[in-house]
PDB file of C-alpha atoms and ligand atoms in Angstrom:
ATOM      1  CA  UNK A   1      -5.865  -3.053   2.950  1.00 98.00           C
ATOM      2  CA  UNK A   2      -5.642  -0.947   6.193  1.00 98.00           C
ATOM      3  CA  UNK A   3      -7.827  -3.042   8.257  1.00 97.00           C
ATOM      4  CA  UNK A   4      -8.666  -6.947   8.511  1.00 95.00           C
ATOM      5  CA  UNK A   5     -12.464  -6.583   8.952  1.00 94.00           C
ATOM      6  CA  UNK A   6     -11.904  -5.401   5.088  1.00 94.00           C
ATOM      7  CA  UNK A   7      -9.433  -7.372   3.883  1.00 95.00           C
ATOM      8  CA  UNK A   8     -10.635 -10.789   5.266  1.00 93.00           C
ATOM      9  CA  UNK A   9     -13.634 -12.080   3.436  1.00 94.00           C
ATOM     10  CA  UNK A  10     -11.632 -11.056   0.051  1.00 95.00           C
ATOM     11  CA  UNK A  11      -8.772 -13.098   1.577  1.00 93.00           C
ATOM     12  CA  UNK A  12     -11.271 -15.874   1.863  1.00 93.00           C
ATOM     13  CA  UNK A  13     -12.963 -15.154  -1.221  1.00 94.00           C
ATOM     14  CA  UNK A  14      -9.421 -15.793  -3.532  1.00 94.00           C
ATOM     15  CA  UNK A  15      -7.910 -18.224  -1.166  1.00 92.00           C
ATOM     16  CA  UNK A  16      -4.658 -16.474  -1.000  1.00 91.00           C
ATOM     17  CA  UNK A  17      -1.584 -18.443   1.386  1.00 93.00           C
ATOM     18  CA  UNK A  18       1.059 -16.039   3.346  1.00 94.00           C
ATOM     19  CA  UNK A  19       3.920 -14.895   1.737  1.00 94.00           C
ATOM     20  CA  UNK A  20       7.580 -13.717   2.876  1.00 92.00           C
ATOM     21  CA  UNK A  21       7.753  -9.889   3.196  1.00 94.00           C
ATOM     22  CA  UNK A  22      11.312  -8.427   1.758  1.00 95.00           C
ATOM     23  CA  UNK A  23      14.423  -9.346   4.647  1.00 96.00           C
ATOM     24  CA  UNK A  24      13.752  -5.076   4.491  1.00 97.00           C
ATOM     25  CA  UNK A  25      10.927  -5.259   5.578  1.00 97.00           C
ATOM     26  CA  UNK A  26       9.988  -7.784   8.575  1.00 96.00           C
ATOM     27  CA  UNK A  27       9.847  -5.401  11.377  1.00 97.00           C
ATOM     28  CA  UNK A  28       7.119  -4.637   9.242  1.00 98.00           C
ATOM     29  CA  UNK A  29       3.362  -6.046  11.199  1.00 98.00           C
ATOM     30  CA  UNK A  30       1.992  -5.820   6.932  1.00 97.00           C
ATOM     31  CA  UNK A  31       0.889  -9.314   5.684  1.00 96.00           C
ATOM     32  CA  UNK A  32       1.752 -10.155   2.575  1.00 97.00           C
ATOM     33  CA  UNK A  33      -1.136 -12.930   1.114  1.00 96.00           C
ATOM     34  CA  UNK A  34      -1.163 -14.094  -2.241  1.00 96.00           C
ATOM     35  CA  UNK A  35      -3.599 -16.042  -4.693  1.00 95.00           C
ATOM     36  CA  UNK A  36      -2.362 -17.408  -7.635  1.00 93.00           C
ATOM     37  CA  UNK A  37      -4.057 -16.669 -11.014  1.00 93.00           C
ATOM     38  CA  UNK A  38      -7.386 -18.404 -12.694  1.00 93.00           C
ATOM     39  CA  UNK A  39      -8.951 -18.674 -15.713  1.00 92.00           C
ATOM     40  CA  UNK A  40     -10.516 -15.903 -14.645  1.00 91.00           C
ATOM     41  CA  UNK A  41      -8.901 -14.023 -11.890  1.00 94.00           C
ATOM     42  CA  UNK A  42      -4.408 -12.466 -12.814  1.00 95.00           C
ATOM     43  CA  UNK A  43      -2.520 -13.257  -9.933  1.00 95.00           C
ATOM     44  CA  UNK A  44      -2.985 -11.189  -6.788  1.00 97.00           C
ATOM     45  CA  UNK A  45      -1.290  -9.735  -4.429  1.00 97.00           C
ATOM     46  CA  UNK A  46      -3.014  -9.144  -1.648  1.00 97.00           C
ATOM     47  CA  UNK A  47      -1.121  -7.079   0.884  1.00 98.00           C
ATOM     48  CA  UNK A  48      -2.810  -6.263   4.919  1.00 98.00           C
ATOM     49  CA  UNK A  49      -0.967  -3.300   6.721  1.00 98.00           C
ATOM     50  CA  UNK A  50      -0.917  -5.453  10.025  1.00 98.00           C
ATOM     51  CA  UNK A  51      -1.768  -5.046  13.611  1.00 98.00           C
ATOM     52  CA  UNK A  52       0.097  -2.710  15.541  1.00 98.00           C
ATOM     53  CA  UNK A  53       2.173  -4.856  17.971  1.00 97.00           C
ATOM     54  CA  UNK A  54       2.390  -1.799  20.644  1.00 98.00           C
ATOM     55  CA  UNK A  55      -1.857  -1.025  20.956  1.00 98.00           C
ATOM     56  CA  UNK A  56      -3.047  -4.449  19.094  1.00 98.00           C
ATOM     57  CA  UNK A  57      -5.123  -2.235  16.436  1.00 98.00           C
ATOM     58  CA  UNK A  58      -4.923  -2.237  12.538  1.00 98.00           C
ATOM     59  CA  UNK A  59      -2.536   0.543  11.379  1.00 98.00           C
ATOM     60  CA  UNK A  60      -4.480   1.846   9.747  1.00 98.00           C
ATOM     61  CA  UNK A  61      -3.305   5.800   7.647  1.00 98.00           C
ATOM     62  CA  UNK A  62      -0.337   6.357   5.692  1.00 98.00           C
ATOM     63  CA  UNK A  63       2.494   5.914   7.109  1.00 98.00           C
ATOM     64  CA  UNK A  64       1.879   2.531   7.224  1.00 98.00           C
ATOM     65  CA  UNK A  65       0.144   1.953   3.812  1.00 98.00           C
ATOM     66  CA  UNK A  66       3.072   3.839   2.881  1.00 98.00           C
ATOM     67  CA  UNK A  67       5.376   0.954   4.188  1.00 98.00           C
ATOM     68  CA  UNK A  68       3.161  -1.703   2.965  1.00 98.00           C
ATOM     69  CA  UNK A  69       3.454  -0.406  -0.966  1.00 98.00           C
ATOM     70  CA  UNK A  70       6.855  -0.717  -0.414  1.00 97.00           C
ATOM     71  CA  UNK A  71       7.022  -3.481   0.580  1.00 97.00           C
ATOM     72  CA  UNK A  72       5.093  -5.653  -2.161  1.00 96.00           C
ATOM     73  CA  UNK A  73       6.760  -3.629  -4.977  1.00 96.00           C
ATOM     74  CA  UNK A  74       9.841  -5.023  -2.933  1.00 95.00           C
ATOM     75  CA  UNK A  75       8.975  -8.134  -2.990  1.00 94.00           C
ATOM     76  CA  UNK A  76       7.078  -7.679  -6.558  1.00 90.00           C
ATOM     77  CA  UNK A  77       9.258  -5.930  -8.597  1.00 77.00           C
ATOM     78  CA  UNK A  78       6.683  -3.283 -10.275  1.00 68.00           C
ATOM     79  CA  UNK A  79       7.082  -5.027 -13.546  1.00 75.00           C
ATOM     80  CA  UNK A  80       5.598  -8.049 -12.081  1.00 89.00           C
ATOM     81  CA  UNK A  81       2.718  -6.092 -11.189  1.00 96.00           C
ATOM     82  CA  UNK A  82       0.348  -4.760 -13.470  1.00 95.00           C
ATOM     83  CA  UNK A  83      -2.360  -2.845 -11.249  1.00 97.00           C
ATOM     84  CA  UNK A  84      -1.642  -1.424  -7.525  1.00 98.00           C
ATOM     85  CA  UNK A  85      -5.728  -1.049  -6.249  1.00 98.00           C
ATOM     86  CA  UNK A  86      -6.021   0.981  -2.965  1.00 98.00           C
ATOM     87  CA  UNK A  87      -9.172  -1.253  -1.219  1.00 98.00           C
ATOM     88  CA  UNK A  88     -11.021  -0.028   1.376  1.00 98.00           C
ATOM     89  CA  UNK A  89     -13.895   2.016   3.449  1.00 98.00           C
ATOM     90  CA  UNK A  90     -14.491   5.916   3.402  1.00 98.00           C
ATOM     91  CA  UNK A  91     -16.276   7.988   3.655  1.00 98.00           C
ATOM     92  CA  UNK A  92     -18.631  10.087   1.311  1.00 98.00           C
ATOM     93  CA  UNK A  93     -21.339  13.397   1.338  1.00 98.00           C
ATOM     94  CA  UNK A  94     -25.184  13.016   1.109  1.00 97.00           C
ATOM     95  CA  UNK A  95     -24.479  16.621  -0.862  1.00 97.00           C
ATOM     96  CA  UNK A  96     -22.340  14.911  -2.981  1.00 97.00           C
ATOM     97  CA  UNK A  97     -25.390  12.016  -4.272  1.00 97.00           C
ATOM     98  CA  UNK A  98     -23.226   9.533  -1.722  1.00 97.00           C
ATOM     99  CA  UNK A  99     -25.154   6.444  -0.074  1.00 96.00           C
ATOM    100  CA  UNK A 100     -23.507   3.935   2.562  1.00 96.00           C
ATOM    101  CA  UNK A 101     -22.348   1.573   1.361  1.00 95.00           C
ATOM    102  CA  UNK A 102     -21.853   3.056  -2.576  1.00 97.00           C
ATOM    103  CA  UNK A 103     -19.146   1.602  -4.536  1.00 98.00           C
ATOM    104  CA  UNK A 104     -16.563   4.529  -5.827  1.00 98.00           C
ATOM    105  CA  UNK A 105     -13.307   3.576  -7.606  1.00 98.00           C
ATOM    106  CA  UNK A 106     -10.915   6.637  -8.170  1.00 98.00           C
ATOM    107  CA  UNK A 107     -11.075   9.609 -11.219  1.00 98.00           C
ATOM    108  CA  UNK A 108      -9.051  11.105 -11.924  1.00 98.00           C
ATOM    109  CA  UNK A 109      -6.937  12.020  -9.261  1.00 98.00           C
ATOM    110  CA  UNK A 110      -5.567  11.738  -5.683  1.00 98.00           C
ATOM    111  CA  UNK A 111      -5.039  14.412  -2.558  1.00 98.00           C
ATOM    112  CA  UNK A 112      -3.736  15.020   1.225  1.00 98.00           C
ATOM    113  CA  UNK A 113      -6.296  16.961   2.244  1.00 98.00           C
ATOM    114  CA  UNK A 114      -3.890  17.513   5.265  1.00 97.00           C
ATOM    115  CA  UNK A 115      -0.701  18.649   4.408  1.00 96.00           C
ATOM    116  CA  UNK A 116      -0.009  21.729   3.879  1.00 95.00           C
ATOM    117  CA  UNK A 117       3.224  23.613   2.889  1.00 96.00           C
ATOM    118  CA  UNK A 118       2.902  27.263   1.837  1.00 94.00           C
ATOM    119  CA  UNK A 119       5.457  27.277  -0.157  1.00 97.00           C
ATOM    120  CA  UNK A 120       5.476  27.109  -3.290  1.00 96.00           C
ATOM    121  CA  UNK A 121       6.660  23.968  -5.175  1.00 94.00           C
ATOM    122  CA  UNK A 122       6.143  22.405  -1.576  1.00 97.00           C
ATOM    123  CA  UNK A 123       2.214  23.216  -2.329  1.00 96.00           C
ATOM    124  CA  UNK A 124       2.148  20.765  -4.750  1.00 96.00           C
ATOM    125  CA  UNK A 125       4.198  17.850  -3.439  1.00 97.00           C
ATOM    126  CA  UNK A 126       2.125  18.928  -0.252  1.00 97.00           C
ATOM    127  CA  UNK A 127      -1.324  18.179  -2.437  1.00 96.00           C
ATOM    128  CA  UNK A 128      -0.544  14.850  -3.853  1.00 97.00           C
ATOM    129  CA  UNK A 129      -2.537  15.074  -7.246  1.00 97.00           C
ATOM    130  CA  UNK A 130      -1.707  11.804  -8.304  1.00 98.00           C
ATOM    131  CA  UNK A 131      -3.403  10.710 -11.358  1.00 98.00           C
ATOM    132  CA  UNK A 132      -5.748   7.751 -11.172  1.00 98.00           C
ATOM    133  CA  UNK A 133      -5.678   4.909 -13.663  1.00 98.00           C
ATOM    134  CA  UNK A 134      -8.534   4.771 -15.720  1.00 98.00           C
ATOM    135  CA  UNK A 135     -10.919   2.113 -14.477  1.00 98.00           C
ATOM    136  CA  UNK A 136     -14.051   4.306 -15.623  1.00 98.00           C
ATOM    137  CA  UNK A 137     -16.151   1.389 -17.857  1.00 98.00           C
ATOM    138  CA  UNK A 138     -15.663  -1.163 -14.783  1.00 98.00           C
ATOM    139  CA  UNK A 139     -17.366   1.116 -12.351  1.00 98.00           C
ATOM    140  CA  UNK A 140     -19.661   1.705 -15.105  1.00 98.00           C
ATOM    141  CA  UNK A 141     -20.243  -1.921 -15.293  1.00 98.00           C
ATOM    142  CA  UNK A 142     -20.064  -2.859 -12.034  1.00 98.00           C
ATOM    143  CA  UNK A 143     -22.918   0.372 -11.306  1.00 98.00           C
ATOM    144  CA  UNK A 144     -20.035   2.112  -8.880  1.00 98.00           C
ATOM    145  CA  UNK A 145     -19.283   5.868  -8.687  1.00 98.00           C
ATOM    146  CA  UNK A 146     -16.475   7.852  -9.325  1.00 98.00           C
ATOM    147  CA  UNK A 147     -14.467  10.514  -8.370  1.00 98.00           C
ATOM    148  CA  UNK A 148     -11.403  11.918  -7.331  1.00 98.00           C
ATOM    149  CA  UNK A 149      -9.723  10.579  -3.061  1.00 98.00           C
ATOM    150  CA  UNK A 150      -9.294  12.517  -0.780  1.00 98.00           C
ATOM    151  CA  UNK A 151      -6.722  10.751   2.355  1.00 98.00           C
ATOM    152  CA  UNK A 152      -5.401  12.415   5.219  1.00 98.00           C
ATOM    153  CA  UNK A 153      -4.509  10.834   9.175  1.00 98.00           C
ATOM    154  CA  UNK A 154      -7.481  11.425  10.649  1.00 97.00           C
ATOM    155  CA  UNK A 155     -11.217  10.017  11.086  1.00 97.00           C
ATOM    156  CA  UNK A 156     -12.328  13.554  11.463  1.00 96.00           C
ATOM    157  CA  UNK A 157     -11.511  17.211   9.845  1.00 95.00           C
ATOM    158  CA  UNK A 158     -10.469  20.190  11.299  1.00 96.00           C
ATOM    159  CA  UNK A 159     -11.900  23.810   9.586  1.00 96.00           C
ATOM    160  CA  UNK A 160      -8.669  23.493   7.355  1.00 96.00           C
ATOM    161  CA  UNK A 161      -8.921  19.945   6.028  1.00 97.00           C
ATOM    162  CA  UNK A 162     -12.891  20.919   4.762  1.00 97.00           C
ATOM    163  CA  UNK A 163     -11.443  23.827   3.042  1.00 97.00           C
ATOM    164  CA  UNK A 164      -9.275  21.605   1.166  1.00 97.00           C
ATOM    165  CA  UNK A 165     -11.265  19.244   0.613  1.00 98.00           C
ATOM    166  CA  UNK A 166     -14.047  20.769  -1.220  1.00 97.00           C
ATOM    167  CA  UNK A 167     -11.863  22.901  -2.960  1.00 97.00           C
ATOM    168  CA  UNK A 168     -10.502  19.675  -4.443  1.00 97.00           C
ATOM    169  CA  UNK A 169     -13.737  18.552  -5.488  1.00 98.00           C
ATOM    170  CA  UNK A 170     -13.344  15.307  -4.086  1.00 98.00           C
ATOM    171  CA  UNK A 171     -15.903  13.124  -3.142  1.00 98.00           C
ATOM    172  CA  UNK A 172     -13.918  10.190  -1.419  1.00 98.00           C
ATOM    173  CA  UNK A 173     -12.649  10.320   1.829  1.00 98.00           C
ATOM    174  CA  UNK A 174     -10.028   7.977   3.414  1.00 98.00           C
ATOM    175  CA  UNK A 175      -6.758   7.233   5.182  1.00 98.00           C
ATOM    176  CA  UNK A 176      -4.228   5.650   2.465  1.00 98.00           C
ATOM    177  CA  UNK A 177      -4.611   5.881  -1.046  1.00 98.00           C
ATOM    178  CA  UNK A 178      -2.595   9.344  -1.641  1.00 98.00           C
ATOM    179  CA  UNK A 179       0.322   7.411   0.255  1.00 98.00           C
ATOM    180  CA  UNK A 180      -0.571   3.582  -1.387  1.00 98.00           C
ATOM    181  CA  UNK A 181      -0.602   5.433  -4.558  1.00 98.00           C
ATOM    182  CA  UNK A 182       2.760   8.297  -4.576  1.00 98.00           C
ATOM    183  CA  UNK A 183       5.056   5.072  -3.515  1.00 98.00           C
ATOM    184  CA  UNK A 184       3.389   3.222  -6.853  1.00 97.00           C
ATOM    185  CA  UNK A 185       4.479   6.283  -9.046  1.00 97.00           C
ATOM    186  CA  UNK A 186       7.179   6.696  -7.839  1.00 97.00           C
ATOM    187  CA  UNK A 187       7.782   2.766  -8.525  1.00 95.00           C
ATOM    188  CA  UNK A 188       5.581   3.785 -12.074  1.00 95.00           C
ATOM    189  CA  UNK A 189       2.671   1.413 -11.509  1.00 97.00           C
ATOM    190  CA  UNK A 190      -0.498   2.688 -12.109  1.00 98.00           C
ATOM    191  CA  UNK A 191      -3.005   2.815  -9.113  1.00 98.00           C
ATOM    192  CA  UNK A 192      -7.032   2.809  -8.666  1.00 98.00           C
ATOM    193  CA  UNK A 193      -8.978   2.652  -5.612  1.00 98.00           C
ATOM    194  CA  UNK A 194     -12.228   0.714  -4.878  1.00 98.00           C
ATOM    195  CA  UNK A 195     -13.878   1.935  -1.785  1.00 98.00           C
ATOM    196  CA  UNK A 196     -16.443   1.230  -0.044  1.00 98.00           C
ATOM    197  CA  UNK A 197     -18.846   4.544   2.102  1.00 98.00           C
ATOM    198  CA  UNK A 198     -19.180   3.278   5.741  1.00 98.00           C
ATOM    199  CA  UNK A 199     -20.390   6.926   6.390  1.00 98.00           C
ATOM    200  CA  UNK A 200     -21.214   9.502   5.768  1.00 98.00           C
ATOM    201  CA  UNK A 201     -19.374  13.303   6.512  1.00 97.00           C
ATOM    202  CA  UNK A 202     -21.995  15.649   6.299  1.00 96.00           C
ATOM    203  CA  UNK A 203     -24.551  13.624   8.692  1.00 97.00           C
ATOM    204  CA  UNK A 204     -26.030  13.841  12.389  1.00 97.00           C
ATOM    205  CA  UNK A 205     -24.528  10.969  13.417  1.00 97.00           C
ATOM    206  CA  UNK A 206     -21.135  10.055  14.165  1.00 97.00           C
ATOM    207  CA  UNK A 207     -18.308   9.329  11.471  1.00 97.00           C
ATOM    208  CA  UNK A 208     -17.281   6.771  14.308  1.00 96.00           C
ATOM    209  CA  UNK A 209     -20.578   5.642  14.754  1.00 97.00           C
ATOM    210  CA  UNK A 210     -21.496   6.082  11.421  1.00 98.00           C
ATOM    211  CA  UNK A 211     -18.136   3.396  10.476  1.00 97.00           C
ATOM    212  CA  UNK A 212     -18.531   0.816  13.116  1.00 97.00           C
ATOM    213  CA  UNK A 213     -22.115  -0.211  12.338  1.00 97.00           C
ATOM    214  CA  UNK A 214     -20.901  -0.058   8.409  1.00 97.00           C
ATOM    215  CA  UNK A 215     -18.176  -1.594   8.469  1.00 95.00           C
ATOM    216  CA  UNK A 216     -19.566  -5.630   7.567  1.00 94.00           C
ATOM    217  CA  UNK A 217     -21.601  -4.123   4.849  1.00 94.00           C
ATOM    218  CA  UNK A 218     -19.108  -2.368   3.441  1.00 93.00           C
ATOM    219  CA  UNK A 219     -15.957  -5.459   3.420  1.00 93.00           C
ATOM    220  CA  UNK A 220     -18.979  -7.289   2.046  1.00 93.00           C
ATOM    221  CA  UNK A 221     -19.115  -5.151  -0.654  1.00 93.00           C
ATOM    222  CA  UNK A 222     -15.550  -4.771  -1.577  1.00 96.00           C
ATOM    223  CA  UNK A 223     -15.232  -8.286  -1.929  1.00 96.00           C
ATOM    224  CA  UNK A 224     -18.114  -8.426  -4.257  1.00 97.00           C
ATOM    225  CA  UNK A 225     -16.973  -5.344  -5.883  1.00 98.00           C
ATOM    226  CA  UNK A 226     -12.969  -6.252  -6.208  1.00 97.00           C
ATOM    227  CA  UNK A 227     -13.570  -9.470  -6.879  1.00 97.00           C
ATOM    228  CA  UNK A 228     -15.743  -8.305  -9.951  1.00 97.00           C
ATOM    229  CA  UNK A 229     -12.899  -5.910 -10.770  1.00 98.00           C
ATOM    230  CA  UNK A 230     -10.335  -8.512 -10.736  1.00 97.00           C
ATOM    231  CA  UNK A 231     -12.221 -10.999 -13.246  1.00 96.00           C
ATOM    232  CA  UNK A 232     -12.273  -7.967 -15.629  1.00 97.00           C
ATOM    233  CA  UNK A 233      -8.729  -7.114 -15.533  1.00 95.00           C
ATOM    234  CA  UNK A 234      -8.415 -10.439 -15.902  1.00 91.00           C
ATOM    235  CA  UNK A 235     -10.859 -10.422 -19.054  1.00 89.00           C
ATOM    236  CA  UNK A 236      -8.778  -7.570 -20.648  1.00 83.00           C
ATOM    237  CA  UNK A 237      -5.073  -8.610 -19.380  1.00 76.00           C
TER     238      UNK A 237
HETATM  239  N1  ADE B   1     -12.290   5.916   6.698  1.00 70.21           N
HETATM  240  C1  ADE B   1     -13.508   5.260   6.202  1.00 70.21           C
HETATM  241  N2  ADE B   1     -14.414   6.966   6.733  1.00 70.21           N
HETATM  242  C2  ADE B   1     -13.329   7.102   6.336  1.00 70.21           C
HETATM  243  C3  ADE B   1     -14.255   9.696   6.908  1.00 70.21           C
HETATM  244  N3  ADE B   1     -14.696   9.745   7.525  1.00 70.21           N
HETATM  245  N4  ADE B   1     -12.851   9.936   7.154  1.00 70.21           N
HETATM  246  C4  ADE B   1     -11.912   9.037   6.484  1.00 70.21           C
HETATM  247  N5  ADE B   1     -10.925   7.863   6.631  1.00 70.21           N
HETATM  248  C5  ADE B   1     -12.477   6.537   6.933  1.00 70.21           C
END
């Protein structure tokens, strides 16, 4: 997860306790908390990007997300981790039927909309197209929508970004998932995403205003949906 405000309700609910990062990652702000398995839930490692020491704000975005994912997957090697989930807030589109508070699970892939390399081969690398774990039956059971998740390092979007998002068919816009997916794939671990909609990209109200107004409610939705998903994953295993 990227933000403390997104992670706090879930962290409290699962009763996680602090775990050490591997030595190579100790200079990074990311934080690992572990919640032991319960009768209904598998063991959970809650990894949060942490606070940037220079600016004092959450390390939102793909660089910190990739480093956090690498930290988790070296602290708990790929053969110990069944599934990586990128959990957080996102923008959606009312023209595609999204509403504030909706929760999406990623299907069928993660893409990047602000990495443009117009050279054969590199164009595909930049776009990502990383497969998402098939959580559709869980999404249906939990009343979640599903959609392609598109990642970029800005809260707003340039005209080029908008064009690429339309071309990819993405329905969920956020700032970490494709980076998390890239690292998880390198480790051979399936990756999914749970994203609560804080803002409608095609609304006349600014994204930052919508985001700020809806962050706390979205964090509660993330908590409820993620807990229910963890119970269902526990029942499957
Ligand atoms: N996180 C929440 N809303 C977002 C948006 N519209 N774009 C990128 N990241 C977001």
